[in-house]
PDB file of N, CA and C in Angstrom:
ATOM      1  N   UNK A  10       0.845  -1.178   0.000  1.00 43.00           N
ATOM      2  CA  UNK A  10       0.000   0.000   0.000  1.00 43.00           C
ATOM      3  C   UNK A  10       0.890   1.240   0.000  1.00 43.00           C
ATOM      4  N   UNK A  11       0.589   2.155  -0.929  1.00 41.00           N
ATOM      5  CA  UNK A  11       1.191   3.356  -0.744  1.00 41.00           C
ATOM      6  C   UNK A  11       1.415   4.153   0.336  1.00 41.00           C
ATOM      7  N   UNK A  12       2.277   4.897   0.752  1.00 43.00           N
ATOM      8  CA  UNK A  12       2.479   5.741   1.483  1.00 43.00           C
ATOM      9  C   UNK A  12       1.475   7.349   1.636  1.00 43.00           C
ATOM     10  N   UNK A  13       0.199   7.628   2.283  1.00 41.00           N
ATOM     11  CA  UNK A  13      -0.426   8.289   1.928  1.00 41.00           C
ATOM     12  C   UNK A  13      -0.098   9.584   2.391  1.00 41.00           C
ATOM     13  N   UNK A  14       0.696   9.711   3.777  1.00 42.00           N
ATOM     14  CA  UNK A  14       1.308  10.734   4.475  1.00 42.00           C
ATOM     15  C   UNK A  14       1.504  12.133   3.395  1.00 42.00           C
ATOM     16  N   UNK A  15       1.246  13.097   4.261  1.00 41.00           N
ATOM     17  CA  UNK A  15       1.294  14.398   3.443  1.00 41.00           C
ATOM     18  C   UNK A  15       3.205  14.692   3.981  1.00 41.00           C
ATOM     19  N   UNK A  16       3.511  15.392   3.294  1.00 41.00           N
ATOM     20  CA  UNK A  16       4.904  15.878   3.354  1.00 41.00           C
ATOM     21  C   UNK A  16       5.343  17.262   4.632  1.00 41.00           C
ATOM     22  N   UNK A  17       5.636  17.351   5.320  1.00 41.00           N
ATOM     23  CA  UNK A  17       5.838  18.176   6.611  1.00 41.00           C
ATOM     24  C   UNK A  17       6.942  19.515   5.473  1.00 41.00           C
ATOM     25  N   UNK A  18       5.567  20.436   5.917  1.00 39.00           N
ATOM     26  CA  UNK A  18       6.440  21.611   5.494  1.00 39.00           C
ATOM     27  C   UNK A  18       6.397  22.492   6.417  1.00 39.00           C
ATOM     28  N   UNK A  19       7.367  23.697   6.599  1.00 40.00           N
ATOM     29  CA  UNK A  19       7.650  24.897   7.441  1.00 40.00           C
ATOM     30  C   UNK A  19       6.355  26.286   7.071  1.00 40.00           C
ATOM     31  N   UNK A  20       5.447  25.805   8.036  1.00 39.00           N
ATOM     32  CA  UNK A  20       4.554  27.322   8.345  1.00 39.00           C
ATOM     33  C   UNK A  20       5.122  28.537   8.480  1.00 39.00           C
ATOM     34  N   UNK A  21       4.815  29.412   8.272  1.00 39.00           N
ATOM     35  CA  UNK A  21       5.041  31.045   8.538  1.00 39.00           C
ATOM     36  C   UNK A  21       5.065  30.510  10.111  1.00 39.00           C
ATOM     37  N   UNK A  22       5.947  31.809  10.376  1.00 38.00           N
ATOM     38  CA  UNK A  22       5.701  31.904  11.654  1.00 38.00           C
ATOM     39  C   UNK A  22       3.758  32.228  12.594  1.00 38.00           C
ATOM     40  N   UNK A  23       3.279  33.187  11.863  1.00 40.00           N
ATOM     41  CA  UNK A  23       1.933  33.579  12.056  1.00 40.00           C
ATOM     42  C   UNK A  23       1.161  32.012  12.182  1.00 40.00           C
ATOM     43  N   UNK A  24       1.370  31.228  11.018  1.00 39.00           N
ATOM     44  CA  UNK A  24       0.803  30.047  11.526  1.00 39.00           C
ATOM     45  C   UNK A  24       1.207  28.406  12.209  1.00 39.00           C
ATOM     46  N   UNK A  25       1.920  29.199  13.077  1.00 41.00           N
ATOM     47  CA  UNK A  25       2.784  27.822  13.384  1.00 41.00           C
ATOM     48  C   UNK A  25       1.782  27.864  15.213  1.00 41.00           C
ATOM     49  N   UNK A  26       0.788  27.716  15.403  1.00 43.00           N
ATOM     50  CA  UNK A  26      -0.254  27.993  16.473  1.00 43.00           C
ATOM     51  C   UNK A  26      -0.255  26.782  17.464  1.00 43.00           C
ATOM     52  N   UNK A  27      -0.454  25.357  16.428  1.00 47.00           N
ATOM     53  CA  UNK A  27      -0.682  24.000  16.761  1.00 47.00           C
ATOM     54  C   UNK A  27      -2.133  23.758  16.841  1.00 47.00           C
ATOM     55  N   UNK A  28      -2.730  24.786  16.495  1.00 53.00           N
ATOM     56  CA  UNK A  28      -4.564  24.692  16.406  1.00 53.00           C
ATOM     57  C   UNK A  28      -4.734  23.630  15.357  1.00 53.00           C
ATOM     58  N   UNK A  29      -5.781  23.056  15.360  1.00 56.00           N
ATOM     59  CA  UNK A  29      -6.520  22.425  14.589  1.00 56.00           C
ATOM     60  C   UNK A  29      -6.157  23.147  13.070  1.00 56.00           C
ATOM     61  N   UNK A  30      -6.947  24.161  13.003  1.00 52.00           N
ATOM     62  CA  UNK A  30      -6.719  24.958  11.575  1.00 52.00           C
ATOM     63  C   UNK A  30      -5.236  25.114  11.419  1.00 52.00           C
ATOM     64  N   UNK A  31      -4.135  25.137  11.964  1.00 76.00           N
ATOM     65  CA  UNK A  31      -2.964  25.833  11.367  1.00 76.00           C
ATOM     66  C   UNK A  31      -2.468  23.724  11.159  1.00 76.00           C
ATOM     67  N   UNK A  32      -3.317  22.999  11.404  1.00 81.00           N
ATOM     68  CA  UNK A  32      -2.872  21.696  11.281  1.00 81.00           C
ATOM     69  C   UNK A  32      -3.633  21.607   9.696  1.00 81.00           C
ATOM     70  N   UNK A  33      -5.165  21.923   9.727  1.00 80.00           N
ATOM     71  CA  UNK A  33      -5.011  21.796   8.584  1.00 80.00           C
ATOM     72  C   UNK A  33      -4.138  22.846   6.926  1.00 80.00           C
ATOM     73  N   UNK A  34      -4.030  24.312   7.698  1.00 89.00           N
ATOM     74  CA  UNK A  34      -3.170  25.008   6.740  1.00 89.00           C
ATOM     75  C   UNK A  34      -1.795  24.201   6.329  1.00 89.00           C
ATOM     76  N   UNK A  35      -1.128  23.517   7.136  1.00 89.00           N
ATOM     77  CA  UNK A  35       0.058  22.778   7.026  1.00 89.00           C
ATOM     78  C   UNK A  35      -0.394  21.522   5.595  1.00 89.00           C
ATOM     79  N   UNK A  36      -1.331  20.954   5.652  1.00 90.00           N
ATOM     80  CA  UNK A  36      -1.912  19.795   4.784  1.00 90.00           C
ATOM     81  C   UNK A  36      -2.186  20.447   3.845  1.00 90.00           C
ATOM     82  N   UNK A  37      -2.906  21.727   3.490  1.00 90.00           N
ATOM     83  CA  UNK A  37      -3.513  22.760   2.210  1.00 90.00           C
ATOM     84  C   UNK A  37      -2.200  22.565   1.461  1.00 90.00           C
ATOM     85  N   UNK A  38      -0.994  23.213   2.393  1.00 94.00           N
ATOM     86  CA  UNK A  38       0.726  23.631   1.876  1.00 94.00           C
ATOM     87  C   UNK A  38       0.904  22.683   1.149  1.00 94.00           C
ATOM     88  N   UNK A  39       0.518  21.266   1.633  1.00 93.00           N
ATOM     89  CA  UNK A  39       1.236  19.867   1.125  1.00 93.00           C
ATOM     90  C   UNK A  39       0.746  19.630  -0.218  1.00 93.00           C
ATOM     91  N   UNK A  40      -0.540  19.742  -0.008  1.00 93.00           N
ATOM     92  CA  UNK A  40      -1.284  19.272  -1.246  1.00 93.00           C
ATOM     93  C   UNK A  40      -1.199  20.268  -2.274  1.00 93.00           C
ATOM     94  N   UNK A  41      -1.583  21.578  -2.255  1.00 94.00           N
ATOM     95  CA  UNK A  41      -0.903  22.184  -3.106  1.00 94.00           C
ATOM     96  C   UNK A  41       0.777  22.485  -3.781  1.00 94.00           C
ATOM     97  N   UNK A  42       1.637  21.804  -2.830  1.00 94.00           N
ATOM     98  CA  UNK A  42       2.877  21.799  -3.326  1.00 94.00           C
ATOM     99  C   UNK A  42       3.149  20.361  -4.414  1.00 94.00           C
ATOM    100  N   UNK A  43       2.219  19.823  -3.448  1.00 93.00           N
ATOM    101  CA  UNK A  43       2.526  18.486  -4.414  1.00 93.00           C
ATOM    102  C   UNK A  43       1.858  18.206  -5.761  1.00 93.00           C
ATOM    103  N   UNK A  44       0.359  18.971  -5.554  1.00 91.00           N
ATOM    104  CA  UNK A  44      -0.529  18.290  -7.077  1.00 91.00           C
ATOM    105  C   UNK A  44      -0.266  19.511  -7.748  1.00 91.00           C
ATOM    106  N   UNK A  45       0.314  20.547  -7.489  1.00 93.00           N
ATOM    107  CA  UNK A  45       0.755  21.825  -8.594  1.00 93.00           C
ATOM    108  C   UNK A  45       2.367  21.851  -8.739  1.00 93.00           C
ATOM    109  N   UNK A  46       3.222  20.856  -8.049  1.00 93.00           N
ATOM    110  CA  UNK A  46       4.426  20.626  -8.481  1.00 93.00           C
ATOM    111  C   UNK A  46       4.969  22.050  -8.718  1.00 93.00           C
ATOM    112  N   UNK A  47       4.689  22.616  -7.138  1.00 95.00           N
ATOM    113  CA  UNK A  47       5.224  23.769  -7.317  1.00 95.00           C
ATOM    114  C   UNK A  47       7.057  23.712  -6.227  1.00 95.00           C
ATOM    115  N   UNK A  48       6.994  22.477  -6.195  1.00 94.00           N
ATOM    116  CA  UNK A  48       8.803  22.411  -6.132  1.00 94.00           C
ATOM    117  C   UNK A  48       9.188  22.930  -4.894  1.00 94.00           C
ATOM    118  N   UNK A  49       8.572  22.953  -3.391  1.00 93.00           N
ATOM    119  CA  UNK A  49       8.533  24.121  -2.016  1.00 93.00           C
ATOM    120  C   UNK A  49       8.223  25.448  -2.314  1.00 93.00           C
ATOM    121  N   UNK A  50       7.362  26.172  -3.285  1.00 94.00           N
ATOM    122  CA  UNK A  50       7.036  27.160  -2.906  1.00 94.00           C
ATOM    123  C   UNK A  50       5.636  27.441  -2.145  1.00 94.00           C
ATOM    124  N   UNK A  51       5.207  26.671  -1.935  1.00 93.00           N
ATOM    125  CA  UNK A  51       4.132  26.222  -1.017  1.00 93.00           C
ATOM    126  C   UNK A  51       4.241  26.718   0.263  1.00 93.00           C
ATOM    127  N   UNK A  52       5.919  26.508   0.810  1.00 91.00           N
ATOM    128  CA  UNK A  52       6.085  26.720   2.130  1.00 91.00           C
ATOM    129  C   UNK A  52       6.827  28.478   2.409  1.00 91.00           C
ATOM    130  N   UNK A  53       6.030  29.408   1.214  1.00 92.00           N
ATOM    131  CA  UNK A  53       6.429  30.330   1.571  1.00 92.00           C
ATOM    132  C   UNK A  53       4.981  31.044   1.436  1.00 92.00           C
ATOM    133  N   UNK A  54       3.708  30.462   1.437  1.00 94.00           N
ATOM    134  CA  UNK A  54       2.603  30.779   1.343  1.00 94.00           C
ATOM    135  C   UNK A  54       1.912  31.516   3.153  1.00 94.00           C
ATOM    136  N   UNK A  55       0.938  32.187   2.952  1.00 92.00           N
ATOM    137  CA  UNK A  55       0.242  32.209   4.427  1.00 92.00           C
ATOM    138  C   UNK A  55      -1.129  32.123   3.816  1.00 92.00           C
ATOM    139  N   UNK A  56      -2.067  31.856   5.319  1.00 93.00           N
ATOM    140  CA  UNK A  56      -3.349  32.159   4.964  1.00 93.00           C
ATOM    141  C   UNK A  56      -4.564  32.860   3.802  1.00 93.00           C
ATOM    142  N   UNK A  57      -3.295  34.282   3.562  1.00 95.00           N
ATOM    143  CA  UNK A  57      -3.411  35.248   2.577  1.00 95.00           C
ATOM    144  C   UNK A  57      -3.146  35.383   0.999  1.00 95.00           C
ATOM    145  N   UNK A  58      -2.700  34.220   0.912  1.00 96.00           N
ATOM    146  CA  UNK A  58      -2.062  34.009  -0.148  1.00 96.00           C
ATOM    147  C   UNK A  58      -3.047  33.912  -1.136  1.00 96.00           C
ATOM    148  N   UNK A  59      -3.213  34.404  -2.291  1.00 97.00           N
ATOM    149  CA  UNK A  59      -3.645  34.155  -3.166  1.00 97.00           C
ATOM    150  C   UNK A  59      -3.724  33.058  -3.605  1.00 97.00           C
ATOM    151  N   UNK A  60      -4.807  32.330  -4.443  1.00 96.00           N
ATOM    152  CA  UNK A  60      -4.237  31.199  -5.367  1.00 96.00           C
ATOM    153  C   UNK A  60      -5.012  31.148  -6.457  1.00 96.00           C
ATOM    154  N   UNK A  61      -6.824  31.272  -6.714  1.00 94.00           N
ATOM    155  CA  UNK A  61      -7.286  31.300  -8.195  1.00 94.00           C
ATOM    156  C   UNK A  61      -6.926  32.458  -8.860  1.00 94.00           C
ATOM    157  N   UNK A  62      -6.350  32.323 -10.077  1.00 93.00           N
ATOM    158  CA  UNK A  62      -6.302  33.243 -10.765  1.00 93.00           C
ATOM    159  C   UNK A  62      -4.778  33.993 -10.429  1.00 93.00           C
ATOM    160  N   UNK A  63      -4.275  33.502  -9.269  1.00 95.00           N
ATOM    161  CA  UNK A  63      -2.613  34.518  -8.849  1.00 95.00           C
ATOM    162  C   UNK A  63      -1.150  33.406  -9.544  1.00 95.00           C
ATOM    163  N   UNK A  64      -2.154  32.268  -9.109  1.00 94.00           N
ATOM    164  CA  UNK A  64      -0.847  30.698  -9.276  1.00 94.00           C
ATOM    165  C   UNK A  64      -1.415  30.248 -10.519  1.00 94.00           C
ATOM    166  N   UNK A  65      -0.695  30.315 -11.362  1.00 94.00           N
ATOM    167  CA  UNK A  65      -0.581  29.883 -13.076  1.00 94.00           C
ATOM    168  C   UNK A  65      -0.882  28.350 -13.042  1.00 94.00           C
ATOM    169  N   UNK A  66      -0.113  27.987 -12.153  1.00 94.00           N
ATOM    170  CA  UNK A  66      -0.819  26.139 -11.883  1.00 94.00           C
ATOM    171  C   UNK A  66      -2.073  25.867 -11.734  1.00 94.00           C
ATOM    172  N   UNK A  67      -2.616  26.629 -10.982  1.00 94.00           N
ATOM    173  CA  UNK A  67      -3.899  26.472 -10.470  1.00 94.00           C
ATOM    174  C   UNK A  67      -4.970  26.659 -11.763  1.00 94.00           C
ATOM    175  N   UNK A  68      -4.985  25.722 -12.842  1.00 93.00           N
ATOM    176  CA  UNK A  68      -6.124  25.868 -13.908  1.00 93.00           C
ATOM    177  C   UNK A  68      -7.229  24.814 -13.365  1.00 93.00           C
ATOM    178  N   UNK A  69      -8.131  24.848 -14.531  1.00 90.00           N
ATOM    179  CA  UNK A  69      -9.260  24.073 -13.865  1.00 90.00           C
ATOM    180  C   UNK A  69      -9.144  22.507 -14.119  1.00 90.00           C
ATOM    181  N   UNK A  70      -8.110  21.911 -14.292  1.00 93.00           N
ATOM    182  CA  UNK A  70      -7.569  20.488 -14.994  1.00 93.00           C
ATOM    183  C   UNK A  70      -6.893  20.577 -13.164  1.00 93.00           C
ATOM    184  N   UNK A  71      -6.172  21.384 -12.706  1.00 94.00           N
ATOM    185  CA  UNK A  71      -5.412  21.633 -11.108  1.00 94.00           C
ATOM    186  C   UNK A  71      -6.581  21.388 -10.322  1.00 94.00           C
ATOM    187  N   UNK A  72      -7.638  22.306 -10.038  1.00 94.00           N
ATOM    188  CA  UNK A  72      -8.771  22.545  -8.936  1.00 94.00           C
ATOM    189  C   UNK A  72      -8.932  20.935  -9.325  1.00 94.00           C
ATOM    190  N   UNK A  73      -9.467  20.323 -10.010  1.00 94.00           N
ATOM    191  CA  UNK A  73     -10.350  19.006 -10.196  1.00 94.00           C
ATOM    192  C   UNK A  73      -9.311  18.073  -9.626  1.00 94.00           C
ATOM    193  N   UNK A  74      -7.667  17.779 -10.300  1.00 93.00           N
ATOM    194  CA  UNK A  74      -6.817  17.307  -9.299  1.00 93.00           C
ATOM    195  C   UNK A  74      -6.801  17.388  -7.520  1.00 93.00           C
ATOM    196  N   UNK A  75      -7.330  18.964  -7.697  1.00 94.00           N
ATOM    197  CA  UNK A  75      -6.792  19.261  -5.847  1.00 94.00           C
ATOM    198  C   UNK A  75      -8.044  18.821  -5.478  1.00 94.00           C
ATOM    199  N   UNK A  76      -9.217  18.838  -6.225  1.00 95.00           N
ATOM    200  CA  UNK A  76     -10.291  18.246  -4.818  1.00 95.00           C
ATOM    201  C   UNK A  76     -10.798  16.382  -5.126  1.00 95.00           C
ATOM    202  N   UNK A  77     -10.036  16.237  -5.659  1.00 95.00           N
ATOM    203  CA  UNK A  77      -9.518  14.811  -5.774  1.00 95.00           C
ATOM    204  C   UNK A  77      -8.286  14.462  -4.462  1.00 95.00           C
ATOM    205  N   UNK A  78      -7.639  15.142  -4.355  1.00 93.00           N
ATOM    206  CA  UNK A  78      -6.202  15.151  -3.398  1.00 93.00           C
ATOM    207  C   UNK A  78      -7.164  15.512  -2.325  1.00 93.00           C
ATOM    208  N   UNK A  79      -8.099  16.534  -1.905  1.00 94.00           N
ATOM    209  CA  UNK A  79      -8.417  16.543  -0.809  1.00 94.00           C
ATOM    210  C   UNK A  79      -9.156  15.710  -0.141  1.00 94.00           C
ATOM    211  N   UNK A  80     -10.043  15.096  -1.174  1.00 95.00           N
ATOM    212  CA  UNK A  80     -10.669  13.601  -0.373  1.00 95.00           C
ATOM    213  C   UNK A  80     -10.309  12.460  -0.217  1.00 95.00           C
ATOM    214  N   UNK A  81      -9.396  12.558  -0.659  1.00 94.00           N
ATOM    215  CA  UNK A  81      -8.233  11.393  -0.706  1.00 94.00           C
ATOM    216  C   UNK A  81      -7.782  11.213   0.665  1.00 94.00           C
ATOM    217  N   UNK A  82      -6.907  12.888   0.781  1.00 91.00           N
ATOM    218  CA  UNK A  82      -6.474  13.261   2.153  1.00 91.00           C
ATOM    219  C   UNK A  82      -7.333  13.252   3.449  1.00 91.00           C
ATOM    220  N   UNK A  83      -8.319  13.581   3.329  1.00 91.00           N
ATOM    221  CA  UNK A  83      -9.200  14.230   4.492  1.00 91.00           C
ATOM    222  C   UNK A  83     -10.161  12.996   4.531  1.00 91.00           C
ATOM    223  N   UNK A  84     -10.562  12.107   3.377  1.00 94.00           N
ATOM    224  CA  UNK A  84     -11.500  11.333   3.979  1.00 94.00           C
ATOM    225  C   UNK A  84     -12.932  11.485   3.797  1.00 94.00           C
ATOM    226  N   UNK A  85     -13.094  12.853   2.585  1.00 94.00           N
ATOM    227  CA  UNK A  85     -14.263  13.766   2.766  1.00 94.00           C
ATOM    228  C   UNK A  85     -14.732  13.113   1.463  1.00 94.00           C
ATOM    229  N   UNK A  86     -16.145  13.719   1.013  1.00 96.00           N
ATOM    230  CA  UNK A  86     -16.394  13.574  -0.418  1.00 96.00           C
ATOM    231  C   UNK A  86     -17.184  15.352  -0.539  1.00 96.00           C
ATOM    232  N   UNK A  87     -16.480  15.717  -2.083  1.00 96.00           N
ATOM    233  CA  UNK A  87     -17.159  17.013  -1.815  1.00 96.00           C
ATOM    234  C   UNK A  87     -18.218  17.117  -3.348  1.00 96.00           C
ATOM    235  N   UNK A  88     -19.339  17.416  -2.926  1.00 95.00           N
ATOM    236  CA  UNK A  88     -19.969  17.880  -3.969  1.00 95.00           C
ATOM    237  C   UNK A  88     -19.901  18.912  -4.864  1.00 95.00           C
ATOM    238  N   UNK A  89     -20.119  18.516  -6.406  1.00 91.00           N
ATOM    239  CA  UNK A  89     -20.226  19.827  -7.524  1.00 91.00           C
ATOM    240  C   UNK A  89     -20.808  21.133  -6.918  1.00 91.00           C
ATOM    241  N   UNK A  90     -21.680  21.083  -5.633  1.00 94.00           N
ATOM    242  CA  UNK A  90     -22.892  22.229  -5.657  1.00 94.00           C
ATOM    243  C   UNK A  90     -21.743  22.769  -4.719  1.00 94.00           C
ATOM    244  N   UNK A  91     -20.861  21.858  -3.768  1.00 94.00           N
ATOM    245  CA  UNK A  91     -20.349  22.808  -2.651  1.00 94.00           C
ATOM    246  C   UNK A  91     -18.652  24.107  -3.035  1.00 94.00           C
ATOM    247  N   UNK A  92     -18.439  23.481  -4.210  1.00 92.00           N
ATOM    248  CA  UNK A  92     -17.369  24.209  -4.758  1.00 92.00           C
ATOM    249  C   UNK A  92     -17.840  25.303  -6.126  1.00 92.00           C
ATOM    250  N   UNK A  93     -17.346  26.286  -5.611  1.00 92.00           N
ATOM    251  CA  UNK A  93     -16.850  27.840  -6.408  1.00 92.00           C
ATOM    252  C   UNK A  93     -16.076  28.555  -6.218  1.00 92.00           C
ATOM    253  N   UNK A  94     -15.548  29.227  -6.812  1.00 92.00           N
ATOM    254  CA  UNK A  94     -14.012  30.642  -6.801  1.00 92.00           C
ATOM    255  C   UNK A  94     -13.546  30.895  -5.695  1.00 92.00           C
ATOM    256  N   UNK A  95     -15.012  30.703  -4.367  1.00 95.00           N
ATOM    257  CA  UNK A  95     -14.626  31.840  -3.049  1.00 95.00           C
ATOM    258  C   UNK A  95     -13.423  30.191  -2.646  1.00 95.00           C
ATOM    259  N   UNK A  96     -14.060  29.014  -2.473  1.00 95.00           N
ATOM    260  CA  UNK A  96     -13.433  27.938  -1.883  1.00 95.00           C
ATOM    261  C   UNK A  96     -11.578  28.480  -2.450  1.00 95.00           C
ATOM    262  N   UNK A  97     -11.196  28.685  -3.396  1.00 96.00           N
ATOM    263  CA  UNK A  97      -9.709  28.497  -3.787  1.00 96.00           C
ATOM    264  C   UNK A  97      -9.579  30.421  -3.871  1.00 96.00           C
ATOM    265  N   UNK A  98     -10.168  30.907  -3.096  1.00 96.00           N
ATOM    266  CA  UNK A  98      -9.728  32.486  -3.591  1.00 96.00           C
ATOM    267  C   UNK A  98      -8.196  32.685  -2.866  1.00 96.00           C
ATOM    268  N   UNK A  99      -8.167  32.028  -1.706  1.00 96.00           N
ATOM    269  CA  UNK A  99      -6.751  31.511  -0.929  1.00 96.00           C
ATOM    270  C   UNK A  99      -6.631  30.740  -0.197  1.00 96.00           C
ATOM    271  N   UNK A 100      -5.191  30.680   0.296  1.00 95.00           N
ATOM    272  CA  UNK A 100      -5.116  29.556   0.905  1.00 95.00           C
ATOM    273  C   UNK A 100      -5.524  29.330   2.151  1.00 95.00           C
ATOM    274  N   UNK A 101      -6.294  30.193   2.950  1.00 94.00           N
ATOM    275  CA  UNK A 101      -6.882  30.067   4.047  1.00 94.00           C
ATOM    276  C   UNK A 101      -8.649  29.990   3.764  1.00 94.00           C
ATOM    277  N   UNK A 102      -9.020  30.013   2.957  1.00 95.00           N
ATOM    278  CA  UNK A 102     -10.220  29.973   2.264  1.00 95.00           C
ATOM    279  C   UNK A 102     -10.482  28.333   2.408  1.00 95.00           C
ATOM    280  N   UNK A 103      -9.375  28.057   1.232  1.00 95.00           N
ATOM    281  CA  UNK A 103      -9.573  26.426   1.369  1.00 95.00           C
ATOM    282  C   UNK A 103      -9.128  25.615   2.116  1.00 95.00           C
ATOM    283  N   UNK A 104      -8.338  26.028   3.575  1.00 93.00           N
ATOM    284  CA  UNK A 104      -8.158  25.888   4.934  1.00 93.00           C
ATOM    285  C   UNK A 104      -9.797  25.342   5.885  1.00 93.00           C
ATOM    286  N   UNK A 105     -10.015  26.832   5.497  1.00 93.00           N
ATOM    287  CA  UNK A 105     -11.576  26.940   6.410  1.00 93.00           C
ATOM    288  C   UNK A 105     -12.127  26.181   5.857  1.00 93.00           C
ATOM    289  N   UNK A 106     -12.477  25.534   4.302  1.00 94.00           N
ATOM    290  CA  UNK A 106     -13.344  24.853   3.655  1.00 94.00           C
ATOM    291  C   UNK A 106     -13.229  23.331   3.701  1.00 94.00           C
ATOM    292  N   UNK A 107     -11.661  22.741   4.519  1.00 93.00           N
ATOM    293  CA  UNK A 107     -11.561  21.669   4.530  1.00 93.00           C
ATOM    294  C   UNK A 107     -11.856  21.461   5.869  1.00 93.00           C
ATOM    295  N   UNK A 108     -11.865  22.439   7.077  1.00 91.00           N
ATOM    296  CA  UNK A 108     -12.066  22.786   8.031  1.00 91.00           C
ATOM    297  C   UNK A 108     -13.829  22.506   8.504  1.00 91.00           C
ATOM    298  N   UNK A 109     -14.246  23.187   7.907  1.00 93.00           N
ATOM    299  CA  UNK A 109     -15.665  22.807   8.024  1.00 93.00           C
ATOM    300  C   UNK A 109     -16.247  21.461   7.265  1.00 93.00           C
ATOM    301  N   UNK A 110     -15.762  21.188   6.621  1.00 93.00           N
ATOM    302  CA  UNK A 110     -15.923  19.788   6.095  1.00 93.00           C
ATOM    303  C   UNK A 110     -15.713  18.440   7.029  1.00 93.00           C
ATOM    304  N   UNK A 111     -15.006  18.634   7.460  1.00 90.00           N
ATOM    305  CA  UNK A 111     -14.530  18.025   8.710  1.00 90.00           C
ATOM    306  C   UNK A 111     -15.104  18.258  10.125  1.00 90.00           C
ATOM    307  N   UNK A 112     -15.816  19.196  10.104  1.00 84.00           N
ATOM    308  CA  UNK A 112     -16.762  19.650  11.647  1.00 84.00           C
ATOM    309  C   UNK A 112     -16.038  19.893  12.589  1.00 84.00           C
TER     310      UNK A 112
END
């Protein structure tokens, strides 16, 4: 069986908390570093960060990858009706969105 573990990357300082949420911002980092093969620039991201429309990776062939990667990861299943623009507007967006998915 594969190794499913997300990859441990370095939070900003701002989110290095140990909360729940800065646990899942750490997993957002992973998965977006990994299914946009953006090579560690992931781990220079914060909450604030932009990502539809700022990260050139992020096309809509990417989003369909990443919410494939997120239920993979999380365990979740997400519906067509529950995803639009606001979910990936950043990376604390889709923090909170995996966040509440999870209860």
């Amino acid at each position: 069986m594969p190794d499913t573990r997300l990859p441990c990357l370095r939070l900003p300082a701002k989110a290095q908390e140990g909360s729940t949420l800065s646990t899942h911002l750490r997993q957002v980092l992973a998965l977006l570093d990994d299914n946009l093969s953006l090579n560690g620039r992931s781990a220079s991201f914060d909450r604030d960060t932009p990502l539809l429309g700022a990260l050139p990776e992020l096309d809509s062939m990417a989003v369909a990858t990443l919410i494939t990667g997120i239920e993979e990861a999380f365990g979740v299943s997400i519906g067509d009706d529950e995803i639009d623009g606001s979910v990936f507007a950043t990376v604390g967006s889709l923090a909170d969105f995996i966040a509440q998915k999870l209860g």
